Each structure stands twice: as C-alpha cells, then as structure tokens.
Short mmCIF file of C-alpha atoms and ligand atoms in Angstrom, two decimals:
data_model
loop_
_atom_site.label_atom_id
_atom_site.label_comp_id
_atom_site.label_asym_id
_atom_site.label_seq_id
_atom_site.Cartn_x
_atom_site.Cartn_y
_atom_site.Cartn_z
CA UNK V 1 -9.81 -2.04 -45.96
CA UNK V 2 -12.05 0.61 -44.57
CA UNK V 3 -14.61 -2.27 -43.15
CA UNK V 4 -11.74 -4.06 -41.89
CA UNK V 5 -10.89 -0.45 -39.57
CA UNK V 6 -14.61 -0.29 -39.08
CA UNK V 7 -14.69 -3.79 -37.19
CA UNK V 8 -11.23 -3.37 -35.61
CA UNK V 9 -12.56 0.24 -34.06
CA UNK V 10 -15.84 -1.75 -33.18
CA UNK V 11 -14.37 -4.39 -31.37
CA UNK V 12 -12.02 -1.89 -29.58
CA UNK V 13 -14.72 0.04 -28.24
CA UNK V 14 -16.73 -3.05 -26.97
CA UNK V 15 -13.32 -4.35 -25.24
CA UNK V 16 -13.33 -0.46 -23.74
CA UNK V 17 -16.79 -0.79 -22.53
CA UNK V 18 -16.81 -4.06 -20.70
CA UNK V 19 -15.29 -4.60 -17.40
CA UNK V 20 -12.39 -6.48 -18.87
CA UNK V 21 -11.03 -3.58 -20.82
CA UNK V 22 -11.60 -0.66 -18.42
CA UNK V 23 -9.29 0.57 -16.14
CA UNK V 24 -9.84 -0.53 -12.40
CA UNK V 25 -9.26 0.08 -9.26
CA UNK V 26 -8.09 -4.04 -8.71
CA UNK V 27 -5.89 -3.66 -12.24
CA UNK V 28 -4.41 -0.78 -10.46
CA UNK V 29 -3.51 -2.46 -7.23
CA UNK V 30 -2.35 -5.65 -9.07
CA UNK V 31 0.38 -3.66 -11.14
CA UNK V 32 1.64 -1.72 -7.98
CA UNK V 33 1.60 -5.72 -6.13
CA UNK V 34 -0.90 -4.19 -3.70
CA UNK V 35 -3.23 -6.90 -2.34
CA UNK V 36 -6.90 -4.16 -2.50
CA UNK V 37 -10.23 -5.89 -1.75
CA UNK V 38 -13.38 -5.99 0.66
CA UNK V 39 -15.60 -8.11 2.70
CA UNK V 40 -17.86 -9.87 1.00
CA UNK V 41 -21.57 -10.59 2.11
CA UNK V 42 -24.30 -11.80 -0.25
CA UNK V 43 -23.53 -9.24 -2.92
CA UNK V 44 -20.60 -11.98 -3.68
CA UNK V 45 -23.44 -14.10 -5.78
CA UNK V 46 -25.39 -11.03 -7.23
CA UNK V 47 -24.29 -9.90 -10.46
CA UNK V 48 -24.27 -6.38 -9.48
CA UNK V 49 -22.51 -7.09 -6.87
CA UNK V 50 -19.87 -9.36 -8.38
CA UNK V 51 -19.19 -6.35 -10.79
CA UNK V 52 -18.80 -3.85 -7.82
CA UNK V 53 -16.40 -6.48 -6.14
CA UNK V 54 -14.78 -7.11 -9.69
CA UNK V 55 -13.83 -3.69 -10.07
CA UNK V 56 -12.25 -3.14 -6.44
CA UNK V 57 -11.03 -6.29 -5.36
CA UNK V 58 -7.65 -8.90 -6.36
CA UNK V 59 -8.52 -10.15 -3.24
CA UNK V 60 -12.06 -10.77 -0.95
CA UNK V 61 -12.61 -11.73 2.58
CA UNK V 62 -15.85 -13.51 3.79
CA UNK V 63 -18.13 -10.88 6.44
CA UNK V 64 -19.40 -13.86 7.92
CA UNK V 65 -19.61 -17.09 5.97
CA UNK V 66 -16.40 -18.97 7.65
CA UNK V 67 -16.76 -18.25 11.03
CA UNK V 68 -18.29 -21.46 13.45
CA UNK V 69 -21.35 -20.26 13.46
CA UNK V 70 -21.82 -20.13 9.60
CA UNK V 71 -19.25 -22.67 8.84
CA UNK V 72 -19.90 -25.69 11.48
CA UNK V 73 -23.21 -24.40 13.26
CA UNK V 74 -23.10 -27.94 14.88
CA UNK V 75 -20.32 -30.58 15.56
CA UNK V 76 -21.09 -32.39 12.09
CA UNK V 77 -22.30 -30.35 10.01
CA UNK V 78 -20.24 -28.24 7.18
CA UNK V 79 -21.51 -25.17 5.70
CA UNK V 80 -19.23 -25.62 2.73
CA UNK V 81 -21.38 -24.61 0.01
CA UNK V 82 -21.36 -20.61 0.08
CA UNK V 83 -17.92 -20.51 0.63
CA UNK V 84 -17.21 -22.90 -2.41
CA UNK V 85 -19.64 -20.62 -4.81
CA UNK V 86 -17.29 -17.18 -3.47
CA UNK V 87 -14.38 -18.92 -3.87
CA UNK V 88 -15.42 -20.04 -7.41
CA UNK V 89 -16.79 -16.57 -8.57
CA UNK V 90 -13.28 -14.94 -7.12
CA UNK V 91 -10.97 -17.84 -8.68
CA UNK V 92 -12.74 -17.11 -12.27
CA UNK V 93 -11.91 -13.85 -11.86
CA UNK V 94 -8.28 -13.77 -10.33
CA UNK V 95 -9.16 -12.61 -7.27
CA UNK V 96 -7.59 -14.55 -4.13
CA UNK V 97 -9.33 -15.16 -0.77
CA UNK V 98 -8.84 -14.68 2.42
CA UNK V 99 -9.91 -16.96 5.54
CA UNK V 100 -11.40 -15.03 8.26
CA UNK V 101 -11.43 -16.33 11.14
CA UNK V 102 -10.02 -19.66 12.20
CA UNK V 103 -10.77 -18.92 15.78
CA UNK V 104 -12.45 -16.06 17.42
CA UNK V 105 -14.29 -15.12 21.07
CA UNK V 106 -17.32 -14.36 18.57
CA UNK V 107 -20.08 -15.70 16.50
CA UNK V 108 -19.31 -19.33 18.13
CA UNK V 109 -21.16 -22.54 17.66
CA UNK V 110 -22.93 -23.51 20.94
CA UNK V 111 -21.38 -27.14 21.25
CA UNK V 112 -18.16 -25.52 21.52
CA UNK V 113 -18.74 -24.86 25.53
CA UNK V 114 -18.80 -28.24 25.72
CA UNK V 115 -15.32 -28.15 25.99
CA UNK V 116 -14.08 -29.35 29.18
CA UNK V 117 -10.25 -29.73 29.06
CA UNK V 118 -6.79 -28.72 27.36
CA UNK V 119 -7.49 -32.20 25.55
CA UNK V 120 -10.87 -31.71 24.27
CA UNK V 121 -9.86 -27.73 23.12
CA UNK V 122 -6.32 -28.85 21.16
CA UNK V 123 -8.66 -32.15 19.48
CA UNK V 124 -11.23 -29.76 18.47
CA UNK V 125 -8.94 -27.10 17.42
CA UNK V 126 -6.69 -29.25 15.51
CA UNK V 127 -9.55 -30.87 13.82
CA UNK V 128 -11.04 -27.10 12.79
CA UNK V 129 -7.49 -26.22 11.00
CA UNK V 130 -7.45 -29.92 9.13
CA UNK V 131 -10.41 -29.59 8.09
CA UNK V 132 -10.50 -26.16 6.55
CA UNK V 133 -6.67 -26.09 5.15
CA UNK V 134 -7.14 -29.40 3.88
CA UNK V 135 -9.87 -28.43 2.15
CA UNK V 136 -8.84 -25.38 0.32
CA UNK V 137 -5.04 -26.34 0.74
CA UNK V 138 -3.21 -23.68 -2.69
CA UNK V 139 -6.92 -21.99 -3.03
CA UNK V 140 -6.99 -19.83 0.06
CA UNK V 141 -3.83 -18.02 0.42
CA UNK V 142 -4.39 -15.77 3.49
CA UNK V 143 -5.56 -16.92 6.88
CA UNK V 144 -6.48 -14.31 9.98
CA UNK V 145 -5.65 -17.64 12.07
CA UNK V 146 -6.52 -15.80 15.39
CA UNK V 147 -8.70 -12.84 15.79
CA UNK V 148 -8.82 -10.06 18.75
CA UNK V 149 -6.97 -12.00 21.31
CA UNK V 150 -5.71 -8.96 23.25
CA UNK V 151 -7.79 -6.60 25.15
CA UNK V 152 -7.16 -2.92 25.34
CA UNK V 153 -4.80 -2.91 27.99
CA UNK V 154 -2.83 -5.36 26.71
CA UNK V 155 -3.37 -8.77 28.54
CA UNK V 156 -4.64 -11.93 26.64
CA UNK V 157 -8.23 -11.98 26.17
CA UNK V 158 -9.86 -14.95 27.89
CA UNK V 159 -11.88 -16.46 25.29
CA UNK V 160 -12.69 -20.53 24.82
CA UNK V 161 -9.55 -20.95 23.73
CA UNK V 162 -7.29 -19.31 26.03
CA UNK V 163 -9.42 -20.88 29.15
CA UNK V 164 -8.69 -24.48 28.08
CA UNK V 165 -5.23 -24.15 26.63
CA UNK V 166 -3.73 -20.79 28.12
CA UNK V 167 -1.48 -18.48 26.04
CA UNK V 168 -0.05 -21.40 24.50
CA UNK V 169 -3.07 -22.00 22.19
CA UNK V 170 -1.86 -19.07 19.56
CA UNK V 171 1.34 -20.81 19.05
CA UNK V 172 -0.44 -24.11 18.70
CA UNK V 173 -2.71 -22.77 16.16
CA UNK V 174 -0.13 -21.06 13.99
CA UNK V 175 2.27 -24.21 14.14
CA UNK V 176 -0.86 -26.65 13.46
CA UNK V 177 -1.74 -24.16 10.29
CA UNK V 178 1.82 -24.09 8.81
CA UNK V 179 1.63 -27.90 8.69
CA UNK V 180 -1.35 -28.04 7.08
CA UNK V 181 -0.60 -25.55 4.15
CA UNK V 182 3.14 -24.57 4.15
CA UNK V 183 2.86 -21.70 1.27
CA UNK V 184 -1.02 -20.29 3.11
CA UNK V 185 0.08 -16.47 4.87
CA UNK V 186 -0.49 -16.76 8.45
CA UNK V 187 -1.92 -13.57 10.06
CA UNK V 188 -3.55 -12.85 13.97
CA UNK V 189 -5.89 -9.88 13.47
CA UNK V 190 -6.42 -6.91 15.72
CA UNK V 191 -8.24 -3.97 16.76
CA UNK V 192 -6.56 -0.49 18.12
CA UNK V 193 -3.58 -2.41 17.43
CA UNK V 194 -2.43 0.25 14.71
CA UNK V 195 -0.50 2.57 17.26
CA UNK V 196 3.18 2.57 18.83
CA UNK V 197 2.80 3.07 22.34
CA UNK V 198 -0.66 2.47 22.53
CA UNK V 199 -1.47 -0.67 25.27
CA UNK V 200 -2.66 -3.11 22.84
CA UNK V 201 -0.39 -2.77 19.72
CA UNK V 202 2.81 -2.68 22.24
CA UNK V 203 1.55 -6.17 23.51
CA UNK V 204 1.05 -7.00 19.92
CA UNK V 205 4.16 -6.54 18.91
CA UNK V 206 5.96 -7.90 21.67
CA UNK V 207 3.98 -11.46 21.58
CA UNK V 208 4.62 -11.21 17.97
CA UNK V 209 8.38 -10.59 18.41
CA UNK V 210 8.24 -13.59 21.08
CA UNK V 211 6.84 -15.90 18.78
CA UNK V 212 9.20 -15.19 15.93
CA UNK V 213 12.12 -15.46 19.03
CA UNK V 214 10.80 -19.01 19.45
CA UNK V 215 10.00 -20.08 15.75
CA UNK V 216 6.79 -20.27 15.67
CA UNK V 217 5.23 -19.71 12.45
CA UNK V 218 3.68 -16.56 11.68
CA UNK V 219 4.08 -14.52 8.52
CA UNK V 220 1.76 -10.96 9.45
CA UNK V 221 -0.41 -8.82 11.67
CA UNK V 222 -3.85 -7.37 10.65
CA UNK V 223 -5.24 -4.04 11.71
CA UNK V 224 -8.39 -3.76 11.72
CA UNK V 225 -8.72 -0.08 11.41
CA UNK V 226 -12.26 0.21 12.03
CA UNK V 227 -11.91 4.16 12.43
CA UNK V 228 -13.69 7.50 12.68
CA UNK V 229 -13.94 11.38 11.20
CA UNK V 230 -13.78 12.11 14.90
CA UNK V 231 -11.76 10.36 17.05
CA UNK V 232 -7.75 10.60 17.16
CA UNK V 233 -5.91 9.47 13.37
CA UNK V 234 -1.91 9.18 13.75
CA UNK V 235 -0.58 8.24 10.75
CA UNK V 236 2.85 8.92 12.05
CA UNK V 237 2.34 6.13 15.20
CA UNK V 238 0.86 3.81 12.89
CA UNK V 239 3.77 4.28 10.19
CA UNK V 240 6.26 3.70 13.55
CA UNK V 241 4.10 0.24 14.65
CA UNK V 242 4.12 -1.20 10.57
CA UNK V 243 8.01 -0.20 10.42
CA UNK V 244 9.05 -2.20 13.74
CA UNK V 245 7.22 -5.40 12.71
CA UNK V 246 9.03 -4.40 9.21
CA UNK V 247 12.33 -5.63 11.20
CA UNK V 248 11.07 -8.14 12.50
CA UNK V 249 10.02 -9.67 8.66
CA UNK V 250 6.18 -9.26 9.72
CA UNK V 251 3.97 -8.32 6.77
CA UNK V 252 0.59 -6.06 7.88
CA UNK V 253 -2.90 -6.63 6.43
CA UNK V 254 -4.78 -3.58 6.86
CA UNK V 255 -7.63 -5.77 7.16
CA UNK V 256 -11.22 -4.32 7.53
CA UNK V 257 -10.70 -0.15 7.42
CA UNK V 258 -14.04 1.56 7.19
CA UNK V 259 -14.01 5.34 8.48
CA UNK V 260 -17.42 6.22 10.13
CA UNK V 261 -18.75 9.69 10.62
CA UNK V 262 -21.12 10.47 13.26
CA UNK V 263 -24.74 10.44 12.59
CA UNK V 264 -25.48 14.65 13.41
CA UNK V 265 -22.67 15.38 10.60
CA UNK V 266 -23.46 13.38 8.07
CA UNK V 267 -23.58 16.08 5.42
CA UNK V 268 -20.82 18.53 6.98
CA UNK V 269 -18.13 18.65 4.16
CA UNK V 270 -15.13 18.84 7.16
CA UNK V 271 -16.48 15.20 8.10
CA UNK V 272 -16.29 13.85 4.55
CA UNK V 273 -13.09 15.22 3.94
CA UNK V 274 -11.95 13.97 7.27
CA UNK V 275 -13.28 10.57 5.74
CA UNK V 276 -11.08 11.22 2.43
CA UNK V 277 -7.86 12.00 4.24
CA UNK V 278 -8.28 8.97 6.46
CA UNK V 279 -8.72 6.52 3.31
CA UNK V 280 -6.36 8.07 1.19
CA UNK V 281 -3.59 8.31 4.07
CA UNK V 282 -3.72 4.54 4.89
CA UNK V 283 -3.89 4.16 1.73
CA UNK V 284 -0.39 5.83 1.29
CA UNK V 285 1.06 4.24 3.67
CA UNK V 286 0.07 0.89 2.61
CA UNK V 287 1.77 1.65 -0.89
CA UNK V 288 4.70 3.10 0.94
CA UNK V 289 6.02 0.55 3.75
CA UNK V 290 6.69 -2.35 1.51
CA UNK V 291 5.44 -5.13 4.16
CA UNK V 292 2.34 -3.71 3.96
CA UNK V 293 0.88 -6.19 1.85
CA UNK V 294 -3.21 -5.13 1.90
CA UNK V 295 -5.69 -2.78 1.99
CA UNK V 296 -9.38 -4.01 2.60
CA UNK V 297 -12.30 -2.76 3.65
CA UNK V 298 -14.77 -4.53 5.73
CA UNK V 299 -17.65 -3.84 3.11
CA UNK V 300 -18.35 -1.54 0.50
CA UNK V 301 -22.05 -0.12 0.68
CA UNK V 302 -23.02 2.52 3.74
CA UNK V 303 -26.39 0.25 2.91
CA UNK V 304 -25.56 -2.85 4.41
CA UNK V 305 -22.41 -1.67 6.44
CA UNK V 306 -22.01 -3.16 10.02
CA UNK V 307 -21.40 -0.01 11.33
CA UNK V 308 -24.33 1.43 12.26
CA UNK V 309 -25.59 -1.34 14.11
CA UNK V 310 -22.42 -1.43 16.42
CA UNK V 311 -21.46 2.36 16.81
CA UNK V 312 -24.83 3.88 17.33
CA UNK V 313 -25.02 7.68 15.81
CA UNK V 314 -22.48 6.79 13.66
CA UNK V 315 -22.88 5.85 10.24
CA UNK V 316 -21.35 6.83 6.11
CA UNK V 317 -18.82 4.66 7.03
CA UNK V 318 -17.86 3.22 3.50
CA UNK V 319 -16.83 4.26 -0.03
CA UNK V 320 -20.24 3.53 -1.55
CA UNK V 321 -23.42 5.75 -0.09
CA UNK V 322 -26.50 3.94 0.81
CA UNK V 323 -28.06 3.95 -2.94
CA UNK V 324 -25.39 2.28 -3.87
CA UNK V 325 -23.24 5.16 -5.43
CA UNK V 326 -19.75 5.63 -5.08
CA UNK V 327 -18.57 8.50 -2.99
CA UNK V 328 -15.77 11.03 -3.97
CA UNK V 329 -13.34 8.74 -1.64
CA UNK V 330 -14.09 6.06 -4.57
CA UNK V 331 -12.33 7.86 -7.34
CA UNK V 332 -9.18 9.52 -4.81
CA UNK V 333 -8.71 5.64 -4.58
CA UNK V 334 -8.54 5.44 -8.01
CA UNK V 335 -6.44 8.18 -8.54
CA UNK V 336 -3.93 7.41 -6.23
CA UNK V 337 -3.26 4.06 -7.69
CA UNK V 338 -2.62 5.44 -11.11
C1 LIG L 1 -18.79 -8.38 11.96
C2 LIG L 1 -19.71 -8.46 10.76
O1 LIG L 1 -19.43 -7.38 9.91
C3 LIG L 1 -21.16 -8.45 11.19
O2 LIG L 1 -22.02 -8.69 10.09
C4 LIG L 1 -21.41 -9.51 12.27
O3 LIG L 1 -22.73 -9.39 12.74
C5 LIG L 1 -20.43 -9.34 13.41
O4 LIG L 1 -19.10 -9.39 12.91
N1 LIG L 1 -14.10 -7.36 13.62
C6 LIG L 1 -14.07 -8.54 12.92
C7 LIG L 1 -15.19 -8.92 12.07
O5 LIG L 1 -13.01 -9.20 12.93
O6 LIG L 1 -15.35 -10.31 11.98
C8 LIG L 1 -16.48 -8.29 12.51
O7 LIG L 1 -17.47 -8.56 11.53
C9 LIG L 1 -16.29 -6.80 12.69
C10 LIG L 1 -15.24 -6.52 13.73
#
C-alpha cells in the first residue's frame, strides 16, 4: 500500500512539473474562451521557444513567414515548408493559427508590379486566396484577409491592389475567401483604428458597416495596437469603437499589441507601470466585451522585438526583457486570467 502512495505521489509531482500539468497562461485563456497568443518568428521551431509559445499561446500568428515575399518570393515558387512545420508544432499542441496577411502594401514580391490591369490584379488575387485556403482549408481558422488599407485620415490607401481594382478589391477578396473556406474567420487588420472619433477607425467602421449593408462577407476587425508608455491610451474610446462593431455582429482581434517605452526611460518605474496598466487594461477589456475574441501580441522577447528598429528611441516593448526573462506584466497576465 504505502509503495503504491509512493508511486501515485511520484507520478503526481512529475505531471506537476511538466508543462502539461502546470497551470498556464493559454489553459487560462482557453477556459475563459479567450483566443491569447503571439507572433511567431523562428523561436516557433526552437524548443525553448516552442515552450515559451506553449505556455502563452491557444493560438499563433506568423511575423513574417506568409506574407508574398516569404510565401511566393516569385510567381512559381511556394514557400510552403516553414509554414507547414508551425502549423504542425501548433496543431500537436492545440494551438490554432492565424493567416497574416493575404494582401498587404508591404513586404511584396517584385513580379507583382507587373500587374497591368483590373484583369491581371483579380487573376492574381484570386489565384493567391485558392491557393492558400485550399491548402490549409479546416487547419487555419483565422485570416487578416486585408491589412492597413486606410490611411490616417481616413481615405483608402492606394496600394497594388486598390490601383488596379479600386475600392472594390476588399469586397472581392472577402467574398473570394468565404468561398474558399466557409467556416475560416474573416478579419481586415488595422492600425490607430482602436478609437471612436478618431479619422481612421470612423472610416473603419463605416466601410465595415457598408460591407455588412451589402452582404459581403466579413466576420471581424483587428487592431493592431502597436502602443506606447507615452503617447495618448483611451480605454474608454476604444471600449466605445469594439461596442459599435458589437451591433453590428463584428468580432475584434486585438491583433499585434506590444506597448513600447521610450529609450531615455527605460528603467523609470512610472514607464513600466504605464506598460502594466496598458496590457492589463486591454486585456480587460478583451475579457469584458464578448466580441472581443483575441488578444495577441506581435512577439514576445524585447530581444528580437520589431520595435526598435521602427520607432527609434523606443524600445521594452514586450512581456519578456531582452535575456529572455519574463517581466512583472508576465505574471499580471497570469493573474488576471485566474
Ligand atoms: C513587421 C514584422 O514584425 C517585421 O519583422 C517586418 O520586418 C516588418 O513587418 N503591422 C503588421 C505586421 O501588420 O505585419 C508588421 O510586422 C508590423 C506592423
């Protein structure tokens, strides 16, 4: 008897010890049916890595890996195979993916400005969607379909797309996507698109409340919320924007949140818990407004962040530091899941 309750305590306290047993952030999310997760770069096929992503994530979106210039650097050739290994690592371990981005004004392939006509832009586009959906058709559940196709003051931005096929090429998309993969989520992703009455998220809203006027498919908005300890943070306006797209039976991704600090206040503690508030509060309302239906942040490590490169003298944008430890913000996460 007593070596039977040795073994059972034995086994119990392996269980405990290995990442299936303990208590996580994702096993948190899951139970509260909060979609929690990051960008994923190369740490996707590192083991550390996959344990970091393990513990945060039910659900990843590739950094880079399925945009054109990853995915189809030229007209015939398919980068399929990193995306296959993520998708495997995240499908073995219950975590969903999501697609980002369909189509974009960035990180292009050359031969696409070949493109001469509306013909040549709907062949290629509609051959892009087949392709991918097809592909991955009940495997990827969430598409950003369209990304940044406003700018700030709220007229269309006039990317490949747009110049071949006018306005018209969002609804094409979405209705060309829906066909493909009936049950996939179909989102168009923004910046500074978090904030009633602010040019770009008014425009938003009201192309998004034309398109559901007209029947086009679309199922949610993503908000980028690439933020900062010292710029302007209104969770009231953003609760305001997420509850009018709430009526109109639009879900929200919050989509790629990282909170940067700038450089020269890196270790004032007003900064970092400027940084706290602004994590925890989005992360509030996410778990608050039911149609919000994800919180993600656009990497994990202030190491290999894309922030510093893009906002210079600003930096710490993340909830890991730059060795690779988790920051205070980590564990509020944590706590405010319970
Ligand atoms: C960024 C990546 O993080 C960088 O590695 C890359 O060099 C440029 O793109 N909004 C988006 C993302 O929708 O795709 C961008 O990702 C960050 C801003």
């Amino acid at each position: 008897m007593k070596k039977i309750i040795i073994a059972i305590t034995l086994i119990a306290s392996i269980f405990a010890l290995s990442s299936c047993g303990k208590d996580t952030i994702a096993k948190r999310a899951t139970k509260k049916d909060l979609k929690i997760g990051t960008a994923f770069a190369s740490d996707v096929y590192d083991p550390e890595g996959q344990e970091r992503i393990k513990e945060f994530s039910n659900i990843i979106v590739a950094e880079n890996i399925m945009k054109w210039a990853n995915l189809r650097p030229n007209a015939k050739f398919w980068n399929w195979s990193d995306i296959d290994n993520a998708l495997k690592f995240a499908e073995e371990n219950n975590i969903d993916v999501k697609w980002h981005t369909l189509f974009w004004h960035q990180q292009n392939s050359n031969f696409l400005y070949n493109m001469k006509t509306k013909e040549d832009a709907e062949k290629m586009m509609d051959e892009h969607i087949t392709t991918v959906m097809q592909r991955y058709k009940g495997r990827i559940k969430v598409y950003d379909v369209v990304n940044e196709m406003f700018e700030e003051n709220g007229s269309f931005r006039e990317n490949i797309w747009y110049k071949l096929m006018g306005e018209e090429y969002l609804a094409h998309a979405l209705t060309v996507a829906r066909a493909q993969d009936p049950d996939a989520k179909l989102y168009l992703n923004e910046f500074n698109n978090e904030c009633v009455g602010h040019p770009k998220a008014d425009a938003m809203y009201n192309f998004v409340k034309k398109l559901k006027e007209e029947g086009v498919p679309i199922d949610g908005v993503g908000m980028q919320l690439h933020l900062a300890t010292d710029l302007p943070f209104e969770p009231d306006k953003i609760r305001a924007n997420i509850r009018r797209y709430a009526e109109l039976g639009i879900d929200i991704s919050f989509s790629e949140i990282d909170v940067r600090i700038p450089a020269s206040k890196f270790n004032d503690p007003a900064e970092i818990e400027m940084q706290k508030y602004i994590y925890t509060t989005l992360l509030d309302i996410a778990l608050t407004e039911p149609n919000v239906k994800s919180y993600i942040v656009w990497g994990m490590y202030d190491r290999t962040s894309w922030v510093p490169a893009t906002f210079p003298n600003y930096g710490n944008a993340c909830i890991y530091d730059v060795n690779y430890n988790k920051k205070e913000v980590y564990e509020e996460i944590f706590n405010k899941l319970k």
